[in-house]
Tab-separated table of N, CA, C and O in Angstrom:
chain	number	residue	atom	x	y	z
X	1	MET	N	198.933	-55.205	-153.788
X	1	MET	CA	197.603	-55.123	-154.352
X	1	MET	C	197.512	-55.913	-155.667
X	1	MET	O	196.470	-56.460	-155.975
X	2	GLU	N	198.616	-55.968	-156.407
X	2	GLU	CA	198.624	-56.715	-157.664
X	2	GLU	C	198.509	-58.220	-157.430
X	2	GLU	O	197.936	-58.923	-158.244
X	3	ILE	N	199.057	-58.688	-156.311
X	3	ILE	CA	198.965	-60.114	-156.000
X	3	ILE	C	197.515	-60.493	-155.716
X	3	ILE	O	197.027	-61.527	-156.189
X	4	LEU	N	196.814	-59.652	-154.969
X	4	LEU	CA	195.400	-59.900	-154.672
X	4	LEU	C	194.576	-59.896	-155.952
X	4	LEU	O	193.699	-60.744	-156.142
X	5	ARG	N	194.863	-58.949	-156.843
X	5	ARG	CA	194.140	-58.883	-158.115
X	5	ARG	C	194.409	-60.138	-158.950
X	5	ARG	O	193.494	-60.660	-159.604
X	6	ALA	N	195.634	-60.636	-158.932
X	6	ALA	CA	195.965	-61.850	-159.684
X	6	ALA	C	195.229	-63.064	-159.114
X	6	ALA	O	194.721	-63.900	-159.871
X	7	ILE	N	195.157	-63.145	-157.792
X	7	ILE	CA	194.444	-64.261	-157.155
X	7	ILE	C	192.957	-64.217	-157.490
X	7	ILE	O	192.351	-65.245	-157.840
X	8	VAL	N	192.360	-63.029	-157.424
X	8	VAL	CA	190.935	-62.886	-157.745
X	8	VAL	C	190.687	-63.203	-159.221
X	8	VAL	O	189.671	-63.807	-159.572
X	9	THR	N	191.613	-62.843	-160.081
X	9	THR	CA	191.474	-63.152	-161.501
X	9	THR	C	191.520	-64.655	-161.749
X	9	THR	O	190.748	-65.176	-162.561
X	10	VAL	N	192.388	-65.359	-161.061
X	10	VAL	CA	192.459	-66.826	-161.199
X	10	VAL	C	191.158	-67.458	-160.707
X	10	VAL	O	190.606	-68.360	-161.354
X	11	VAL	N	190.641	-66.988	-159.583
X	11	VAL	CA	189.358	-67.494	-159.065
X	11	VAL	C	188.239	-67.206	-160.060
X	11	VAL	O	187.369	-68.046	-160.303
X	12	TYR	N	188.273	-66.034	-160.676
X	12	TYR	CA	187.277	-65.632	-161.667
X	12	TYR	C	187.295	-66.578	-162.871
X	12	TYR	O	186.237	-67.013	-163.336
X	13	VAL	N	188.473	-66.910	-163.351
X	13	VAL	CA	188.588	-67.823	-164.489
X	13	VAL	C	188.068	-69.210	-164.115
X	13	VAL	O	187.369	-69.855	-164.904
X	14	LEU	N	188.369	-69.671	-162.911
X	14	LEU	CA	187.870	-70.973	-162.466
X	14	LEU	C	186.349	-70.982	-162.363
X	14	LEU	O	185.697	-71.973	-162.717
X	15	ILE	N	185.777	-69.886	-161.878
X	15	ILE	CA	184.312	-69.778	-161.792
X	15	ILE	C	183.712	-69.779	-163.193
X	15	ILE	O	182.688	-70.421	-163.439
X	16	CYS	N	184.352	-69.087	-164.127
X	16	CYS	CA	183.863	-69.066	-165.514
X	16	CYS	C	183.862	-70.471	-166.114
X	16	CYS	O	182.874	-70.887	-166.726
X	17	LEU	N	184.937	-71.196	-165.935
X	17	LEU	CA	185.011	-72.558	-166.453
X	17	LEU	C	183.985	-73.470	-165.779
X	17	LEU	O	183.343	-74.294	-166.433
X	18	GLY	N	183.830	-73.327	-164.470
X	18	GLY	CA	182.836	-74.113	-163.749
X	18	GLY	C	181.423	-73.818	-164.212
X	18	GLY	O	180.599	-74.724	-164.353
X	19	LEU	N	181.142	-72.553	-164.480
X	19	LEU	CA	179.811	-72.164	-164.950
X	19	LEU	C	179.524	-72.764	-166.320
X	19	LEU	O	178.416	-73.271	-166.555
X	20	VAL	N	180.498	-72.752	-167.192
X	20	VAL	CA	180.317	-73.349	-168.519
X	20	VAL	C	180.052	-74.849	-168.401
X	20	VAL	O	179.130	-75.385	-169.036
X	21	VAL	N	180.820	-75.530	-167.574
X	21	VAL	CA	180.653	-76.983	-167.416
X	21	VAL	C	179.291	-77.320	-166.824
X	21	VAL	O	178.595	-78.216	-167.306
X	22	VAL	N	178.867	-76.578	-165.804
X	22	VAL	CA	177.588	-76.873	-165.151
X	22	VAL	C	176.423	-76.612	-166.093
X	22	VAL	O	175.460	-77.387	-166.137
X	23	VAL	N	176.493	-75.549	-166.879
X	23	VAL	CA	175.412	-75.260	-167.820
X	23	VAL	C	175.347	-76.345	-168.894
X	23	VAL	O	174.249	-76.775	-169.282
X	24	LEU	N	176.480	-76.801	-169.371
X	24	LEU	CA	176.474	-77.845	-170.393
X	24	LEU	C	176.005	-79.197	-169.853
X	24	LEU	O	175.528	-80.038	-170.628
X	25	MET	N	176.109	-79.422	-168.561
X	25	MET	CA	175.660	-80.689	-167.970
X	25	MET	C	174.151	-80.757	-167.801
X	25	MET	O	173.593	-81.846	-167.662
X	26	GLN	N	173.475	-79.619	-167.846
X	26	GLN	CA	172.032	-79.606	-167.620
X	26	GLN	C	171.280	-80.135	-168.832
X	26	GLN	O	171.736	-80.035	-169.964
X	27	GLU	N	170.099	-80.667	-168.551
X	27	GLU	CA	169.233	-81.172	-169.612
X	27	GLU	C	168.513	-80.010	-170.273
X	27	GLU	O	168.316	-78.964	-169.669
X	28	GLY	N	168.075	-80.235	-171.497
X	28	GLY	CA	167.263	-79.243	-172.186
X	28	GLY	C	165.871	-79.188	-171.581
X	28	GLY	O	165.351	-80.186	-171.094
X	29	LYS	N	165.241	-78.034	-171.645
X	29	LYS	CA	163.914	-77.887	-171.044
X	29	LYS	C	162.791	-78.215	-172.016
X	29	LYS	O	161.661	-78.401	-171.624
X	30	SER	N	163.073	-78.265	-173.297
X	30	SER	CA	162.014	-78.564	-174.264
X	30	SER	C	161.884	-80.073	-174.419
X	30	SER	O	162.835	-80.773	-174.755
X	31	ALA	N	160.707	-80.581	-174.160
X	31	ALA	CA	160.496	-82.018	-174.194
X	31	ALA	C	160.044	-82.492	-175.569
X	31	ALA	O	160.276	-83.626	-175.938
X	32	GLY	N	159.387	-81.634	-176.338
X	32	GLY	CA	158.919	-82.024	-177.666
X	32	GLY	C	157.826	-83.063	-177.573
X	32	GLY	O	156.986	-83.061	-176.673
X	33	LEU	N	157.802	-83.982	-178.513
X	33	LEU	CA	156.772	-85.016	-178.573
X	33	LEU	C	156.895	-85.993	-177.417
X	33	LEU	O	155.894	-86.484	-176.895
X	34	SER	N	158.106	-86.279	-176.972
X	34	SER	CA	158.279	-87.226	-175.874
X	34	SER	C	157.704	-86.692	-174.569
X	34	SER	O	157.365	-87.456	-173.680
X	35	GLY	N	157.576	-85.386	-174.436
X	35	GLY	CA	156.991	-84.809	-173.231
X	35	GLY	C	155.514	-85.131	-173.095
X	35	GLY	O	155.005	-85.316	-171.990
X	36	SER	N	154.801	-85.219	-174.219
X	36	SER	CA	153.381	-85.558	-174.145
X	36	SER	C	153.184	-87.041	-173.869
X	36	SER	O	152.205	-87.444	-173.257
X	37	ILE	N	154.118	-87.866	-174.308
X	37	ILE	CA	154.012	-89.315	-174.074
X	37	ILE	C	154.381	-89.643	-172.628
X	37	ILE	O	153.744	-90.465	-171.978
X	38	ASN	N	155.390	-88.998	-172.104
X	38	ASN	CA	155.874	-89.290	-170.758
X	38	ASN	C	155.279	-88.349	-169.712
X	38	ASN	O	155.907	-88.062	-168.723
X	39	GLY	N	154.095	-87.889	-169.914
X	39	GLY	CA	153.479	-86.928	-169.004
X	39	GLY	C	153.263	-87.461	-167.608
X	39	GLY	O	153.377	-86.740	-166.626
X	40	VAL	N	152.946	-88.739	-167.475
X	40	VAL	CA	152.682	-89.319	-166.168
X	40	VAL	C	153.953	-89.384	-165.333
X	40	VAL	O	153.957	-89.042	-164.155
X	41	ALA	N	155.036	-89.811	-165.925
X	41	ALA	CA	156.301	-89.909	-165.199
X	41	ALA	C	156.837	-88.527	-164.856
X	41	ALA	O	157.550	-88.362	-163.866
X	42	ASP	N	156.472	-87.541	-165.669
X	42	ASP	CA	156.948	-86.184	-165.439
X	42	ASP	C	156.408	-85.603	-164.133
X	42	ASP	O	157.081	-84.816	-163.487
X	43	THR	N	155.214	-85.989	-163.721
X	43	THR	CA	154.644	-85.431	-162.502
X	43	THR	C	155.412	-85.903	-161.272
X	43	THR	O	155.618	-85.143	-160.342
X	44	TYR	N	155.863	-87.145	-161.269
X	44	TYR	CA	156.643	-87.649	-160.136
X	44	TYR	C	157.988	-86.937	-160.061
X	44	TYR	O	158.404	-86.497	-158.999
X	45	TRP	N	158.673	-86.827	-161.184
X	45	TRP	CA	159.994	-86.196	-161.172
X	45	TRP	C	159.883	-84.701	-160.927
X	45	TRP	O	160.803	-84.083	-160.423
X	46	GLY	N	158.752	-84.114	-161.275
X	46	GLY	CA	158.558	-82.687	-161.013
X	46	GLY	C	158.485	-82.394	-159.518
X	46	GLY	O	158.939	-81.357	-159.046
X	47	LYS	N	157.914	-83.323	-158.759
X	47	LYS	CA	157.813	-83.136	-157.313
X	47	LYS	C	159.166	-83.259	-156.627
X	47	LYS	O	159.450	-82.573	-155.656
X	48	ASN	N	160.002	-84.151	-157.106
X	48	ASN	CA	161.287	-84.420	-156.462
X	48	ASN	C	162.462	-83.773	-157.197
X	48	ASN	O	163.594	-84.180	-157.003
X	49	LYS	N	162.192	-82.793	-158.026
X	49	LYS	CA	163.253	-82.210	-158.848
X	49	LYS	C	164.304	-81.496	-157.996
X	49	LYS	O	165.469	-81.447	-158.351
X	50	GLY	N	163.916	-80.928	-156.867
X	50	GLY	CA	164.870	-80.224	-156.020
X	50	GLY	C	165.906	-81.139	-155.400
X	50	GLY	O	166.992	-80.707	-155.060
X	51	ARG	N	165.579	-82.411	-155.259
X	51	ARG	CA	166.503	-83.372	-154.646
X	51	ARG	C	167.306	-84.153	-155.675
X	51	ARG	O	168.171	-84.932	-155.317
X	52	SER	N	167.002	-83.964	-156.930
X	52	SER	CA	167.678	-84.733	-157.971
X	52	SER	C	168.980	-84.058	-158.388
X	52	SER	O	169.315	-82.969	-157.936
X	53	MET	N	169.684	-84.699	-159.279
X	53	MET	CA	170.930	-84.150	-159.827
X	53	MET	C	170.635	-82.865	-160.582
X	53	MET	O	171.400	-81.908	-160.511
X	54	GLU	N	169.519	-82.832	-161.296
X	54	GLU	CA	169.153	-81.633	-162.059
X	54	GLU	C	168.886	-80.455	-161.125
X	54	GLU	O	169.270	-79.321	-161.412
X	55	GLY	N	168.241	-80.713	-160.002
X	55	GLY	CA	168.000	-79.653	-159.025
X	55	GLY	C	169.294	-79.112	-158.437
X	55	GLY	O	169.441	-77.908	-158.230
X	56	ALA	N	170.232	-80.001	-158.180
X	56	ALA	CA	171.532	-79.569	-157.656
X	56	ALA	C	172.283	-78.739	-158.690
X	56	ALA	O	172.927	-77.739	-158.351
X	57	LEU	N	172.196	-79.125	-159.958
X	57	LEU	CA	172.868	-78.363	-161.007
X	57	LEU	C	172.276	-76.961	-161.144
X	57	LEU	O	173.006	-75.999	-161.392
X	58	VAL	N	170.965	-76.849	-160.959
X	58	VAL	CA	170.328	-75.525	-161.032
X	58	VAL	C	170.816	-74.641	-159.887
X	58	VAL	O	171.133	-73.459	-160.092
X	59	LYS	N	170.928	-75.208	-158.691
X	59	LYS	CA	171.411	-74.435	-157.548
X	59	LYS	C	172.863	-73.993	-157.732
X	59	LYS	O	173.221	-72.856	-157.439
X	60	VAL	N	173.696	-74.901	-158.230
X	60	VAL	CA	175.108	-74.567	-158.459
X	60	VAL	C	175.231	-73.507	-159.544
X	60	VAL	O	176.058	-72.596	-159.449
X	61	THR	N	174.371	-73.588	-160.569
X	61	THR	CA	174.388	-72.590	-161.633
X	61	THR	C	174.052	-71.210	-161.088
X	61	THR	O	174.704	-70.213	-161.446
X	62	LYS	N	173.050	-71.139	-160.237
X	62	LYS	CA	172.675	-69.852	-159.643
X	62	LYS	C	173.808	-69.288	-158.788
X	62	LYS	O	174.127	-68.100	-158.868
X	63	LEU	N	174.427	-70.138	-157.990
X	63	LEU	CA	175.524	-69.701	-157.132
X	63	LEU	C	176.703	-69.201	-157.962
X	63	LEU	O	177.243	-68.116	-157.709
X	64	LEU	N	177.101	-69.968	-158.964
X	64	LEU	CA	178.228	-69.565	-159.803
X	64	LEU	C	177.907	-68.306	-160.605
X	64	LEU	O	178.777	-67.472	-160.843
X	65	GLY	N	176.643	-68.150	-161.006
X	65	GLY	CA	176.241	-66.937	-161.722
X	65	GLY	C	176.364	-65.695	-160.858
X	65	GLY	O	176.859	-64.655	-161.304
X	66	VAL	N	175.939	-65.809	-159.610
X	66	VAL	CA	176.053	-64.670	-158.688
X	66	VAL	C	177.516	-64.352	-158.417
X	66	VAL	O	177.925	-63.182	-158.435
X	67	LEU	N	178.328	-65.382	-158.179
X	67	LEU	CA	179.758	-65.158	-157.954
X	67	LEU	C	180.422	-64.535	-159.178
X	67	LEU	O	181.283	-63.657	-159.055
X	68	PHE	N	180.024	-64.962	-160.363
X	68	PHE	CA	180.553	-64.409	-161.592
X	68	PHE	C	180.277	-62.906	-161.688
X	68	PHE	O	181.172	-62.113	-162.001
X	69	ILE	N	179.050	-62.504	-161.393
X	69	ILE	CA	178.682	-61.083	-161.472
X	69	ILE	C	179.414	-60.272	-160.406
X	69	ILE	O	179.941	-59.191	-160.690
X	70	VAL	N	179.464	-60.778	-159.189
X	70	VAL	CA	180.112	-60.040	-158.096
X	70	VAL	C	181.602	-59.862	-158.371
X	70	VAL	O	182.148	-58.754	-158.239
X	71	ILE	N	182.273	-60.916	-158.789
X	71	ILE	CA	183.705	-60.806	-159.048
X	71	ILE	C	183.964	-59.944	-160.280
X	71	ILE	O	184.964	-59.228	-160.340
X	72	SER	N	183.063	-59.972	-161.262
X	72	SER	CA	183.207	-59.087	-162.421
X	72	SER	C	183.184	-57.634	-162.001
X	72	SER	O	183.995	-56.819	-162.468
X	73	VAL	N	182.258	-57.286	-161.109
X	73	VAL	CA	182.175	-55.907	-160.623
X	73	VAL	C	183.423	-55.541	-159.825
X	73	VAL	O	183.989	-54.457	-159.989
X	74	VAL	N	183.881	-56.445	-158.976
X	74	VAL	CA	185.068	-56.170	-158.148
X	74	VAL	C	186.303	-55.974	-159.023
X	74	VAL	O	187.101	-55.062	-158.785
X	75	LEU	N	186.468	-56.801	-160.038
X	75	LEU	CA	187.632	-56.689	-160.897
X	75	LEU	C	187.619	-55.419	-161.742
X	75	LEU	O	188.675	-54.915	-162.123
X	76	ASN	N	186.435	-54.887	-162.036
X	76	ASN	CA	186.334	-53.697	-162.870
X	76	ASN	C	186.290	-52.408	-162.071
X	76	ASN	O	186.198	-51.336	-162.671
X	77	MET	N	186.343	-52.496	-160.771
X	77	MET	CA	186.386	-51.285	-159.958
X	77	MET	C	187.748	-50.614	-160.084
X	77	MET	O	188.777	-51.297	-160.121
X	78	ASN	N	187.733	-49.333	-160.136
X	78	ASN	CA	188.982	-48.579	-160.175
X	78	ASN	C	189.299	-48.152	-158.737
X	78	ASN	O	188.630	-47.303	-158.171
X	79	TRP	N	190.294	-48.754	-158.152
X	79	TRP	CA	190.637	-48.509	-156.760
X	79	TRP	C	191.581	-47.319	-156.607
X	79	TRP	O	192.256	-47.188	-155.596
X	80	GLY	N	191.650	-46.464	-157.605
X	80	GLY	CA	192.509	-45.283	-157.503
X	80	GLY	C	193.964	-45.581	-157.787
X	80	GLY	O	194.839	-44.834	-157.405
X	81	LEU	N	194.214	-46.691	-158.438
X	81	LEU	CA	195.590	-47.071	-158.746
X	81	LEU	C	195.891	-46.809	-160.206
X	81	LEU	O	195.173	-46.853	-161.073
């Protein structure tokens, strides 16, 4: 049982590192003054955002976030040992 816990802990650490990297790769959501100037181009990219690199990063972030929470709960369960 300790070997399984060690393997899950290693996977957990890898997910944590992956989540940090993916979040840091994302763009900021506040556009500031440049957002009002580039408003026309923003409408095109808004339509295709799901197919872009930014859309993929959002999906990966959600997946890694869910895995992070699930593995956190599993690791903190007391299995009677």
